[in-house]
Amino acid sequence: DHKFNIQHSPNPMTTALRSQIRWCSFGAEPNPFDYMNPFKPLVHWYNTRIMNKYMTKVLQERYPSSSPSKKPNTTSPPPPTPPKSKAVIDLAHTKFLSSTYPSTTQSFAPTALPQMKLFILGGHDTTATTITYLFHLLSLPQHSTHLLTLQKEHTRVFGPNPASAASMLTQKPELLNQLPYTLATIKETLRLFPVVTAPRAGKKDHHLTYTPPPPPPSPSGETVGTMKLPTRHCLVWSNHHALHTHPLYWPDPHIFLPERWLVGPEHRLHPIKDAWRPFEFGPRACIGRELAVTELKVVMVLSLRGVRVRGVYGEWDEGVGRAGRAGGWGGRIGGWWGTNGKKERKKDVRGERAYQIQLGSARASDGFPARASLVEWDGVEGEEKGEEKGAGVKGDGVR
């Protein structure tokens, strides 16, 4: 429940975190300069120092009387007092103080800081990326009917005046449960553009089975049977994007259809059980799923009837002199060496210019350069009124 206030001014913690993400590599980068950059360790050290200093101060201010930076070194610690709130850090601090294990007598801060950074990353980066793709999909001309349906649903629940939605949500947050098409749009966006995935450690006696689709009849009559794949000494990493767009599980897999989440099991579009996995399932499931979906609903309710955001990759490509430049100094060096001052062919994936790249989480290519405009909602027909009141191209995503 700490406020960073980044809407009003830069915050050193979030600035360092975003810089850290941009300087991370995961071994899948085609450009060797992305992970061989000699400045990377120095940048990582500097960003970590800023984040740890900021969060240590927050911890000290949050628990001044209980001295959370040092757990009492006693064999029989007193019973913990109930936390003042259900915030994760309060629950973790109480659990830490109540521990009877001798190995937990060290400082609370080193234990808490990595987990705090992980929660901030998971709560900020992934949600922000999904908001970007929500705006992107709903700004496309072929999806105008979906946008209109959303606007009408918000008008039905919150009234014709978009400015009153915030106060109504404060008084009755349960109104978010009356937005089935909004939830369907969120699910469909996460199907087409899943943000994260989850790896699994392989085991000796655990195998994956794969039955390929039947091939065309062979003259020899040979068939392809089920393959059994070992996982020992392997990291099993599910590809959510491939699963979410596989025609074996999804009819019209590459078409944006929120309606598939509103039809009954007898309909051909009805999703197959467990085929949608943006938050994963089981022990590794995302514990912030409900919070993330709630945040996305709130953003949509407060913005879709008053703000338009559209990608402007054409302007961006003309401005940088080429398309698809990789991020970071490695990408810039590789780009300079590879283009020789000439424009490259514009890159896309199945016609999608805002294809996903791996940068911490899966993000829109080139940071999704966009223009934003304010519009007026008449409460009935969903017509836009007035001219653009604000616009700008920013290659750093929708924030």
Tab-separated table of C-alpha atoms in Angstrom:
chain	number	residue	atom	x	y	z
A	1	ASP	CA	0.000	0.000	0.000
A	2	HIS	CA	2.966	2.324	-0.517
A	3	LYS	CA	2.400	5.120	-3.027
A	4	PHE	CA	5.132	5.806	-5.577
A	5	ASN	CA	3.268	8.806	-7.114
A	6	ILE	CA	4.890	8.226	-10.494
A	7	GLN	CA	1.941	9.920	-12.221
A	8	HIS	CA	3.207	13.236	-10.851
A	9	SER	CA	6.981	12.901	-10.751
A	10	PRO	CA	9.716	10.327	-11.401
A	11	ASN	CA	10.367	7.855	-8.598
A	12	PRO	CA	13.891	6.462	-8.080
A	13	MET	CA	12.605	2.995	-7.195
A	14	THR	CA	10.435	2.486	-10.272
A	15	THR	CA	12.946	4.200	-12.546
A	16	ALA	CA	15.682	1.822	-11.405
A	17	LEU	CA	13.367	-1.178	-11.763
A	18	ARG	CA	12.404	-0.302	-15.328
A	19	SER	CA	16.055	0.271	-16.190
A	20	GLN	CA	16.957	-3.098	-14.675
A	21	ILE	CA	14.392	-4.849	-16.859
A	22	ARG	CA	15.722	-3.208	-20.019
A	23	TRP	CA	19.243	-4.356	-19.209
A	24	CYS	CA	18.290	-7.973	-18.494
A	25	SER	CA	18.922	-10.791	-20.960
A	26	PHE	CA	17.552	-14.316	-20.924
A	27	GLY	CA	19.809	-16.217	-23.315
A	28	ALA	CA	17.350	-16.139	-26.210
A	29	GLU	CA	18.527	-12.891	-27.792
A	30	PRO	CA	19.788	-13.299	-31.372
A	31	ASN	CA	22.124	-10.322	-31.053
A	32	PRO	CA	25.223	-11.242	-28.948
A	33	PHE	CA	25.689	-7.598	-27.933
A	34	ASP	CA	22.477	-7.854	-25.871
A	35	TYR	CA	24.046	-10.208	-23.333
A	36	MET	CA	27.780	-9.547	-23.770
A	37	ASN	CA	27.600	-5.854	-22.945
A	38	PRO	CA	30.484	-5.128	-20.515
A	39	PHE	CA	28.515	-2.321	-18.859
A	40	LYS	CA	25.646	-4.615	-17.820
A	41	PRO	CA	27.077	-5.776	-14.440
A	42	LEU	CA	27.765	-2.168	-13.445
A	43	VAL	CA	24.242	-1.076	-14.405
A	44	HIS	CA	22.716	-4.011	-12.504
A	45	TRP	CA	24.756	-3.161	-9.408
A	46	TYR	CA	23.783	0.514	-9.578
A	47	ASN	CA	20.059	-0.173	-10.035
A	48	THR	CA	20.034	-2.776	-7.258
A	49	ARG	CA	21.702	-0.324	-4.894
A	50	ILE	CA	19.061	2.345	-5.598
A	51	MET	CA	16.150	-0.076	-5.164
A	52	ASN	CA	17.496	-1.611	-1.948
A	53	LYS	CA	18.199	1.794	-0.419
A	54	TYR	CA	14.689	3.028	-1.226
A	55	MET	CA	12.894	-0.065	0.078
A	56	THR	CA	15.017	-0.343	3.220
A	57	LYS	CA	13.948	3.168	4.132
A	58	VAL	CA	10.304	2.210	3.540
A	59	LEU	CA	10.687	-0.804	5.855
A	60	GLN	CA	12.269	1.290	8.587
A	61	GLU	CA	9.461	3.846	8.394
A	62	ARG	CA	6.796	1.151	8.363
A	63	TYR	CA	7.985	-0.697	11.473
A	64	PRO	CA	9.738	1.902	13.660
A	65	SER	CA	8.659	0.440	17.007
A	66	SER	CA	9.243	-3.236	16.288
A	67	SER	CA	12.740	-2.762	14.792
A	68	PRO	CA	12.052	-5.033	11.827
A	69	SER	CA	15.585	-4.771	10.510
A	70	LYS	CA	16.731	-7.150	13.222
A	71	LYS	CA	14.836	-10.131	14.566
A	72	PRO	CA	15.268	-10.633	18.347
A	73	ASN	CA	17.785	-13.407	18.959
A	74	THR	CA	15.833	-15.403	21.517
A	75	THR	CA	15.105	-19.084	21.807
A	76	SER	CA	11.449	-18.469	22.595
A	77	PRO	CA	10.177	-15.462	20.665
A	78	PRO	CA	7.001	-13.857	21.935
A	79	PRO	CA	3.801	-14.630	20.062
A	80	PRO	CA	3.300	-12.312	17.094
A	81	THR	CA	0.818	-9.519	17.231
A	82	PRO	CA	-1.774	-9.428	14.451
A	83	PRO	CA	-0.739	-7.188	11.562
A	84	LYS	CA	-2.547	-3.929	11.117
A	85	SER	CA	-3.489	-4.877	7.582
A	86	LYS	CA	-3.465	-7.819	5.198
A	87	ALA	CA	-0.698	-6.347	3.083
A	88	VAL	CA	1.808	-8.986	2.006
A	89	ILE	CA	4.720	-7.239	3.704
A	90	ASP	CA	2.829	-7.049	7.035
A	91	LEU	CA	1.963	-10.737	6.899
A	92	ALA	CA	5.539	-11.668	5.989
A	93	HIS	CA	6.977	-9.513	8.777
A	94	THR	CA	4.692	-11.072	11.376
A	95	LYS	CA	5.566	-14.562	10.178
A	96	PHE	CA	9.258	-13.723	10.273
A	97	LEU	CA	9.102	-12.509	13.866
A	98	SER	CA	7.175	-15.599	14.955
A	99	SER	CA	9.665	-18.046	13.435
A	100	THR	CA	11.417	-20.387	15.863
A	101	TYR	CA	14.093	-21.542	13.414
A	102	PRO	CA	17.597	-20.446	14.530
A	103	SER	CA	18.567	-19.751	10.926
A	104	THR	CA	16.020	-16.939	10.708
A	105	THR	CA	17.698	-14.693	13.271
A	106	GLN	CA	19.266	-12.623	10.521
A	107	SER	CA	18.028	-9.244	9.335
A	108	PHE	CA	14.509	-9.098	7.959
A	109	ALA	CA	15.442	-6.693	5.149
A	110	PRO	CA	17.668	-9.051	3.096
A	111	THR	CA	14.878	-11.613	3.199
A	112	ALA	CA	12.151	-9.155	2.271
A	113	LEU	CA	13.834	-6.980	-0.367
A	114	PRO	CA	14.076	-9.559	-3.210
A	115	GLN	CA	10.470	-10.610	-2.633
A	116	MET	CA	9.280	-7.000	-2.600
A	117	LYS	CA	10.996	-6.319	-5.918
A	118	LEU	CA	9.420	-9.430	-7.397
A	119	PHE	CA	5.934	-8.387	-6.283
A	120	ILE	CA	6.399	-4.871	-7.655
A	121	LEU	CA	7.626	-6.244	-10.973
A	122	GLY	CA	4.763	-8.738	-11.211
A	123	GLY	CA	2.175	-6.148	-10.270
A	124	HIS	CA	3.437	-3.378	-12.531
A	125	ASP	CA	5.124	-4.739	-15.613
A	126	THR	CA	2.636	-7.433	-16.579
A	127	THR	CA	-0.476	-5.349	-15.955
A	128	ALA	CA	0.936	-2.357	-17.837
A	129	THR	CA	1.701	-4.551	-20.849
A	130	THR	CA	-1.830	-5.968	-20.881
A	131	ILE	CA	-3.270	-2.443	-20.728
A	132	THR	CA	-1.138	-1.575	-23.748
A	133	TYR	CA	-2.569	-4.450	-25.768
A	134	LEU	CA	-6.131	-3.686	-24.640
A	135	PHE	CA	-5.820	-0.167	-26.024
A	136	HIS	CA	-4.126	-1.463	-29.158
A	137	LEU	CA	-6.734	-4.090	-30.025
A	138	LEU	CA	-9.686	-1.813	-29.307
A	139	SER	CA	-8.221	0.984	-31.449
A	140	LEU	CA	-8.147	-1.134	-34.619
A	141	PRO	CA	-10.953	-0.342	-37.108
A	142	GLN	CA	-12.001	-3.990	-37.390
A	143	HIS	CA	-12.659	-4.053	-33.633
A	144	SER	CA	-14.836	-0.940	-33.411
A	145	THR	CA	-17.960	-2.992	-32.618
A	146	HIS	CA	-16.190	-4.539	-29.625
A	147	LEU	CA	-15.299	-1.078	-28.334
A	148	LEU	CA	-18.877	0.095	-28.750
A	149	THR	CA	-20.187	-2.951	-26.870
A	150	LEU	CA	-17.804	-2.191	-23.996
A	151	GLN	CA	-18.852	1.456	-23.889
A	152	LYS	CA	-22.515	0.515	-23.749
A	153	GLU	CA	-21.868	-1.992	-20.983
A	154	HIS	CA	-20.076	0.668	-18.926
A	155	THR	CA	-22.911	3.112	-19.549
A	156	ARG	CA	-25.470	0.530	-18.425
A	157	VAL	CA	-23.644	-0.109	-15.137
A	158	PHE	CA	-22.175	3.329	-14.338
A	159	GLY	CA	-24.565	5.700	-16.092
A	160	PRO	CA	-24.122	8.018	-19.083
A	161	ASN	CA	-21.592	10.334	-17.421
A	162	PRO	CA	-18.092	8.788	-17.533
A	163	ALA	CA	-16.876	11.261	-14.895
A	164	SER	CA	-19.104	9.652	-12.251
A	165	ALA	CA	-17.623	6.162	-12.657
A	166	ALA	CA	-14.732	6.745	-10.239
A	167	SER	CA	-16.942	7.837	-7.345
A	168	MET	CA	-19.373	5.002	-8.013
A	169	LEU	CA	-16.536	2.473	-7.897
A	170	THR	CA	-15.351	3.916	-4.595
A	171	GLN	CA	-18.806	3.556	-3.076
A	172	LYS	CA	-19.738	0.246	-4.715
A	173	PRO	CA	-16.670	-1.689	-5.918
A	174	GLU	CA	-18.888	-4.743	-6.432
A	175	LEU	CA	-20.150	-3.093	-9.633
A	176	LEU	CA	-17.064	-4.519	-11.333
A	177	ASN	CA	-18.749	-7.932	-11.102
A	178	GLN	CA	-21.481	-6.740	-13.466
A	179	LEU	CA	-19.187	-6.395	-16.490
A	180	PRO	CA	-19.176	-9.738	-18.343
A	181	TYR	CA	-18.097	-8.302	-21.699
A	182	THR	CA	-15.282	-6.364	-20.046
A	183	LEU	CA	-13.989	-9.556	-18.447
A	184	ALA	CA	-14.340	-11.416	-21.758
A	185	THR	CA	-12.282	-8.718	-23.504
A	186	ILE	CA	-9.537	-9.013	-20.877
A	187	LYS	CA	-9.437	-12.789	-21.280
A	188	GLU	CA	-9.305	-12.576	-25.058
A	189	THR	CA	-6.503	-10.010	-24.927
A	190	LEU	CA	-4.494	-12.262	-22.622
A	191	ARG	CA	-5.164	-15.193	-24.938
A	192	LEU	CA	-3.672	-13.418	-27.942
A	193	PHE	CA	-0.927	-11.643	-25.985
A	194	PRO	CA	-0.032	-13.608	-22.830
A	195	VAL	CA	2.494	-11.643	-20.824
A	196	VAL	CA	4.336	-14.265	-18.771
A	197	THR	CA	4.760	-18.002	-18.450
A	198	ALA	CA	6.016	-20.405	-15.788
A	199	PRO	CA	8.826	-22.985	-16.000
A	200	ARG	CA	8.802	-26.400	-14.371
A	201	ALA	CA	11.746	-28.508	-13.240
A	202	GLY	CA	11.852	-31.875	-14.964
A	203	LYS	CA	11.908	-35.089	-12.950
A	204	LYS	CA	13.321	-38.551	-13.529
A	205	ASP	CA	10.004	-40.373	-13.723
A	206	HIS	CA	7.976	-37.585	-15.350
A	207	HIS	CA	7.430	-37.627	-19.118
A	208	LEU	CA	5.478	-35.509	-21.557
A	209	THR	CA	3.352	-37.229	-24.162
A	210	TYR	CA	2.682	-35.774	-27.576
A	211	THR	CA	0.329	-37.125	-30.190
A	212	PRO	CA	0.844	-35.269	-33.478
A	213	PRO	CA	-2.140	-34.576	-35.713
A	214	PRO	CA	-2.754	-37.292	-38.284
A	215	PRO	CA	-0.666	-36.708	-41.440
A	216	PRO	CA	-1.926	-37.278	-44.982
A	217	PRO	CA	-2.237	-40.977	-45.858
A	218	SER	CA	1.137	-42.526	-46.647
A	219	PRO	CA	1.559	-44.891	-49.644
A	220	SER	CA	3.317	-47.323	-47.316
A	221	GLY	CA	0.547	-47.126	-44.735
A	222	GLU	CA	2.893	-45.931	-41.969
A	223	THR	CA	1.430	-43.903	-39.101
A	224	VAL	CA	2.941	-41.620	-36.479
A	225	GLY	CA	2.205	-42.699	-32.926
A	226	THR	CA	2.368	-40.961	-29.562
A	227	MET	CA	5.816	-39.774	-28.536
A	228	LYS	CA	7.042	-39.992	-24.947
A	229	LEU	CA	9.447	-37.196	-24.057
A	230	PRO	CA	11.658	-37.353	-20.935
A	231	THR	CA	12.005	-34.263	-18.726
A	232	ARG	CA	14.914	-35.277	-16.482
A	233	HIS	CA	17.628	-32.578	-16.358
A	234	CYS	CA	15.329	-30.317	-18.403
A	235	LEU	CA	13.550	-27.070	-17.725
A	236	VAL	CA	10.012	-27.493	-19.048
A	237	TRP	CA	8.786	-24.102	-20.193
A	238	SER	CA	5.285	-23.915	-21.635
A	239	ASN	CA	4.787	-21.606	-24.602
A	240	HIS	CA	1.531	-19.866	-23.802
A	241	HIS	CA	1.376	-17.949	-27.056
A	242	ALA	CA	1.667	-21.137	-29.098
A	243	LEU	CA	-0.938	-22.873	-26.932
A	244	HIS	CA	-3.366	-19.936	-27.039
A	245	THR	CA	-3.262	-19.731	-30.834
A	246	HIS	CA	-3.192	-23.441	-31.682
A	247	PRO	CA	-6.058	-24.354	-34.042
A	248	LEU	CA	-6.376	-27.722	-32.313
A	249	TYR	CA	-7.740	-25.958	-29.223
A	250	TRP	CA	-9.084	-22.638	-30.507
A	251	PRO	CA	-11.409	-22.061	-33.474
A	252	ASP	CA	-10.341	-18.946	-35.394
A	253	PRO	CA	-7.248	-18.738	-33.171
A	254	HIS	CA	-5.830	-15.486	-34.532
A	255	ILE	CA	-9.108	-13.533	-34.517
A	256	PHE	CA	-9.990	-11.233	-31.618
A	257	LEU	CA	-13.349	-12.591	-30.409
A	258	PRO	CA	-14.349	-11.695	-26.829
A	259	GLU	CA	-17.658	-13.463	-27.517
A	260	ARG	CA	-15.935	-16.854	-27.250
A	261	TRP	CA	-15.919	-16.319	-23.463
A	262	LEU	CA	-19.670	-15.711	-23.312
A	263	VAL	CA	-21.029	-18.722	-25.227
A	264	GLY	CA	-22.173	-22.025	-23.782
A	265	PRO	CA	-20.252	-25.326	-23.888
A	266	GLU	CA	-22.260	-26.474	-26.890
A	267	HIS	CA	-20.900	-23.622	-29.049
A	268	ARG	CA	-17.850	-24.258	-31.214
A	269	LEU	CA	-16.089	-21.177	-29.804
A	270	HIS	CA	-16.398	-22.298	-26.177
A	271	PRO	CA	-12.855	-22.541	-24.713
A	272	ILE	CA	-11.492	-25.961	-23.836
A	273	LYS	CA	-10.802	-26.511	-20.144
A	274	ASP	CA	-7.275	-25.467	-19.077
A	275	ALA	CA	-6.305	-24.306	-22.590
A	276	TRP	CA	-6.201	-20.679	-21.359
A	277	ARG	CA	-3.211	-20.309	-19.042
A	278	PRO	CA	-1.959	-16.693	-18.796
A	279	PHE	CA	-1.926	-16.975	-14.987
A	280	GLU	CA	-1.043	-20.695	-14.972
A	281	PHE	CA	-2.593	-23.293	-12.657
A	282	GLY	CA	-1.574	-25.358	-9.669
A	283	PRO	CA	1.170	-24.508	-7.151
A	284	ARG	CA	2.840	-22.067	-9.575
A	285	ALA	CA	-0.339	-20.151	-10.343
A	286	CYS	CA	-0.139	-16.365	-10.100
A	287	ILE	CA	-1.345	-15.252	-6.657
A	288	GLY	CA	-2.079	-11.783	-8.028
A	289	ARG	CA	-4.605	-12.926	-10.637
A	290	GLU	CA	-7.663	-11.361	-9.018
A	291	LEU	CA	-5.820	-8.114	-8.315
A	292	ALA	CA	-4.575	-7.893	-11.903
A	293	VAL	CA	-8.030	-8.507	-13.396
A	294	THR	CA	-9.549	-5.935	-11.031
A	295	GLU	CA	-6.965	-3.332	-12.032
A	296	LEU	CA	-7.620	-3.980	-15.723
A	297	LYS	CA	-11.369	-3.602	-15.240
A	298	VAL	CA	-10.912	-0.308	-13.399
A	299	VAL	CA	-8.635	1.097	-16.109
A	300	MET	CA	-11.120	0.143	-18.832
A	301	VAL	CA	-14.103	1.610	-16.985
A	302	LEU	CA	-12.332	4.910	-16.351
A	303	SER	CA	-10.792	5.352	-19.789
A	304	LEU	CA	-12.653	3.700	-22.663
A	305	ARG	CA	-15.379	6.361	-22.816
A	306	GLY	CA	-12.983	9.287	-22.689
A	307	VAL	CA	-9.581	8.317	-24.062
A	308	ARG	CA	-8.378	6.799	-27.312
A	309	VAL	CA	-4.903	5.319	-27.682
A	310	ARG	CA	-3.689	4.053	-31.036
A	311	GLY	CA	-0.363	2.719	-32.186
A	312	VAL	CA	1.580	4.850	-34.664
A	313	TYR	CA	4.225	2.452	-35.897
A	314	GLY	CA	4.241	4.154	-39.287
A	315	GLU	CA	5.408	7.414	-37.731
A	316	TRP	CA	7.849	5.570	-35.493
A	317	ASP	CA	9.419	3.629	-38.348
A	318	GLU	CA	9.842	6.792	-40.382
A	319	GLY	CA	11.352	8.590	-37.404
A	320	VAL	CA	14.026	6.002	-36.632
A	321	GLY	CA	14.756	5.421	-40.299
A	322	ARG	CA	14.039	1.712	-40.138
A	323	ALA	CA	11.667	-0.825	-38.553
A	324	GLY	CA	12.033	-3.250	-35.697
A	325	ARG	CA	15.175	-1.890	-34.024
A	326	ALA	CA	16.093	-3.933	-30.981
A	327	GLY	CA	16.198	-2.264	-27.586
A	328	GLY	CA	19.348	-1.547	-25.581
A	329	TRP	CA	22.834	-0.531	-26.639
A	330	GLY	CA	23.497	-3.984	-28.079
A	331	GLY	CA	20.514	-3.668	-30.383
A	332	ARG	CA	21.573	-0.184	-31.429
A	333	ILE	CA	25.112	-1.290	-32.231
A	334	GLY	CA	23.859	-4.301	-34.172
A	335	GLY	CA	21.344	-2.098	-35.971
A	336	TRP	CA	23.956	0.442	-37.029
A	337	TRP	CA	26.256	-2.265	-38.331
A	338	GLY	CA	23.509	-4.126	-40.123
A	339	THR	CA	21.705	-1.331	-41.963
A	340	ASN	CA	24.507	0.801	-43.458
A	341	GLY	CA	22.167	3.770	-43.414
A	342	LYS	CA	19.431	2.003	-45.377
A	343	LYS	CA	15.884	1.354	-44.252
A	344	GLU	CA	15.072	-2.218	-43.320
A	345	ARG	CA	11.963	-4.110	-44.296
A	346	LYS	CA	9.191	-3.462	-41.804
A	347	LYS	CA	8.857	-6.369	-39.411
A	348	ASP	CA	5.610	-7.965	-38.354
A	349	VAL	CA	4.276	-11.312	-37.165
A	350	ARG	CA	1.195	-12.479	-39.087
A	351	GLY	CA	0.585	-8.870	-40.039
A	352	GLU	CA	0.852	-7.643	-36.432
A	353	ARG	CA	3.365	-4.822	-36.046
A	354	ALA	CA	2.910	-4.742	-32.254
A	355	TYR	CA	4.280	-8.265	-31.970
A	356	GLN	CA	5.669	-9.380	-28.631
A	357	ILE	CA	9.329	-9.285	-27.672
A	358	GLN	CA	10.945	-10.623	-24.505
A	359	LEU	CA	12.000	-7.802	-22.224
A	360	GLY	CA	11.427	-8.924	-18.664
A	361	SER	CA	7.920	-9.922	-19.610
A	362	ALA	CA	6.525	-10.114	-23.134
A	363	ARG	CA	6.150	-6.535	-24.378
A	364	ALA	CA	5.041	-4.838	-27.566
A	365	SER	CA	7.801	-4.288	-30.095
A	366	ASP	CA	9.595	-0.931	-29.963
A	367	GLY	CA	7.719	-0.030	-26.779
A	368	PHE	CA	4.406	0.516	-28.607
A	369	PRO	CA	4.742	4.109	-29.887
A	370	ALA	CA	1.279	5.634	-29.603
A	371	ARG	CA	-0.877	8.729	-29.834
A	372	ALA	CA	-3.518	9.476	-27.225
A	373	SER	CA	-6.540	11.739	-27.634
A	374	LEU	CA	-9.432	12.850	-25.446
A	375	VAL	CA	-12.939	12.237	-26.779
A	376	GLU	CA	-16.481	12.841	-25.597
A	377	TRP	CA	-19.038	10.116	-25.049
A	378	ASP	CA	-22.683	10.982	-25.744
A	379	GLY	CA	-23.988	8.111	-23.614
A	380	VAL	CA	-26.151	6.588	-26.340
A	381	GLU	CA	-24.530	5.976	-29.701
A	382	GLY	CA	-20.895	5.920	-28.707
A	383	GLU	CA	-19.879	8.646	-31.147
A	384	GLU	CA	-16.670	10.537	-30.693
A	385	LYS	CA	-16.959	14.299	-30.545
A	386	GLY	CA	-14.342	17.006	-30.814
A	387	GLU	CA	-10.792	17.114	-32.081
A	388	GLU	CA	-7.703	15.606	-30.556
A	389	LYS	CA	-6.893	17.466	-27.363
A	390	GLY	CA	-3.522	15.897	-26.746
A	391	ALA	CA	-1.185	13.723	-28.732
A	392	GLY	CA	2.344	12.459	-28.672
A	393	VAL	CA	4.575	9.685	-29.930
A	394	LYS	CA	6.380	7.830	-27.170
A	395	GLY	CA	8.263	4.613	-27.804
A	396	ASP	CA	8.006	3.393	-24.217
A	397	GLY	CA	4.560	1.821	-24.010
A	398	VAL	CA	1.266	3.096	-22.673
A	399	ARG	CA	1.716	4.279	-19.105
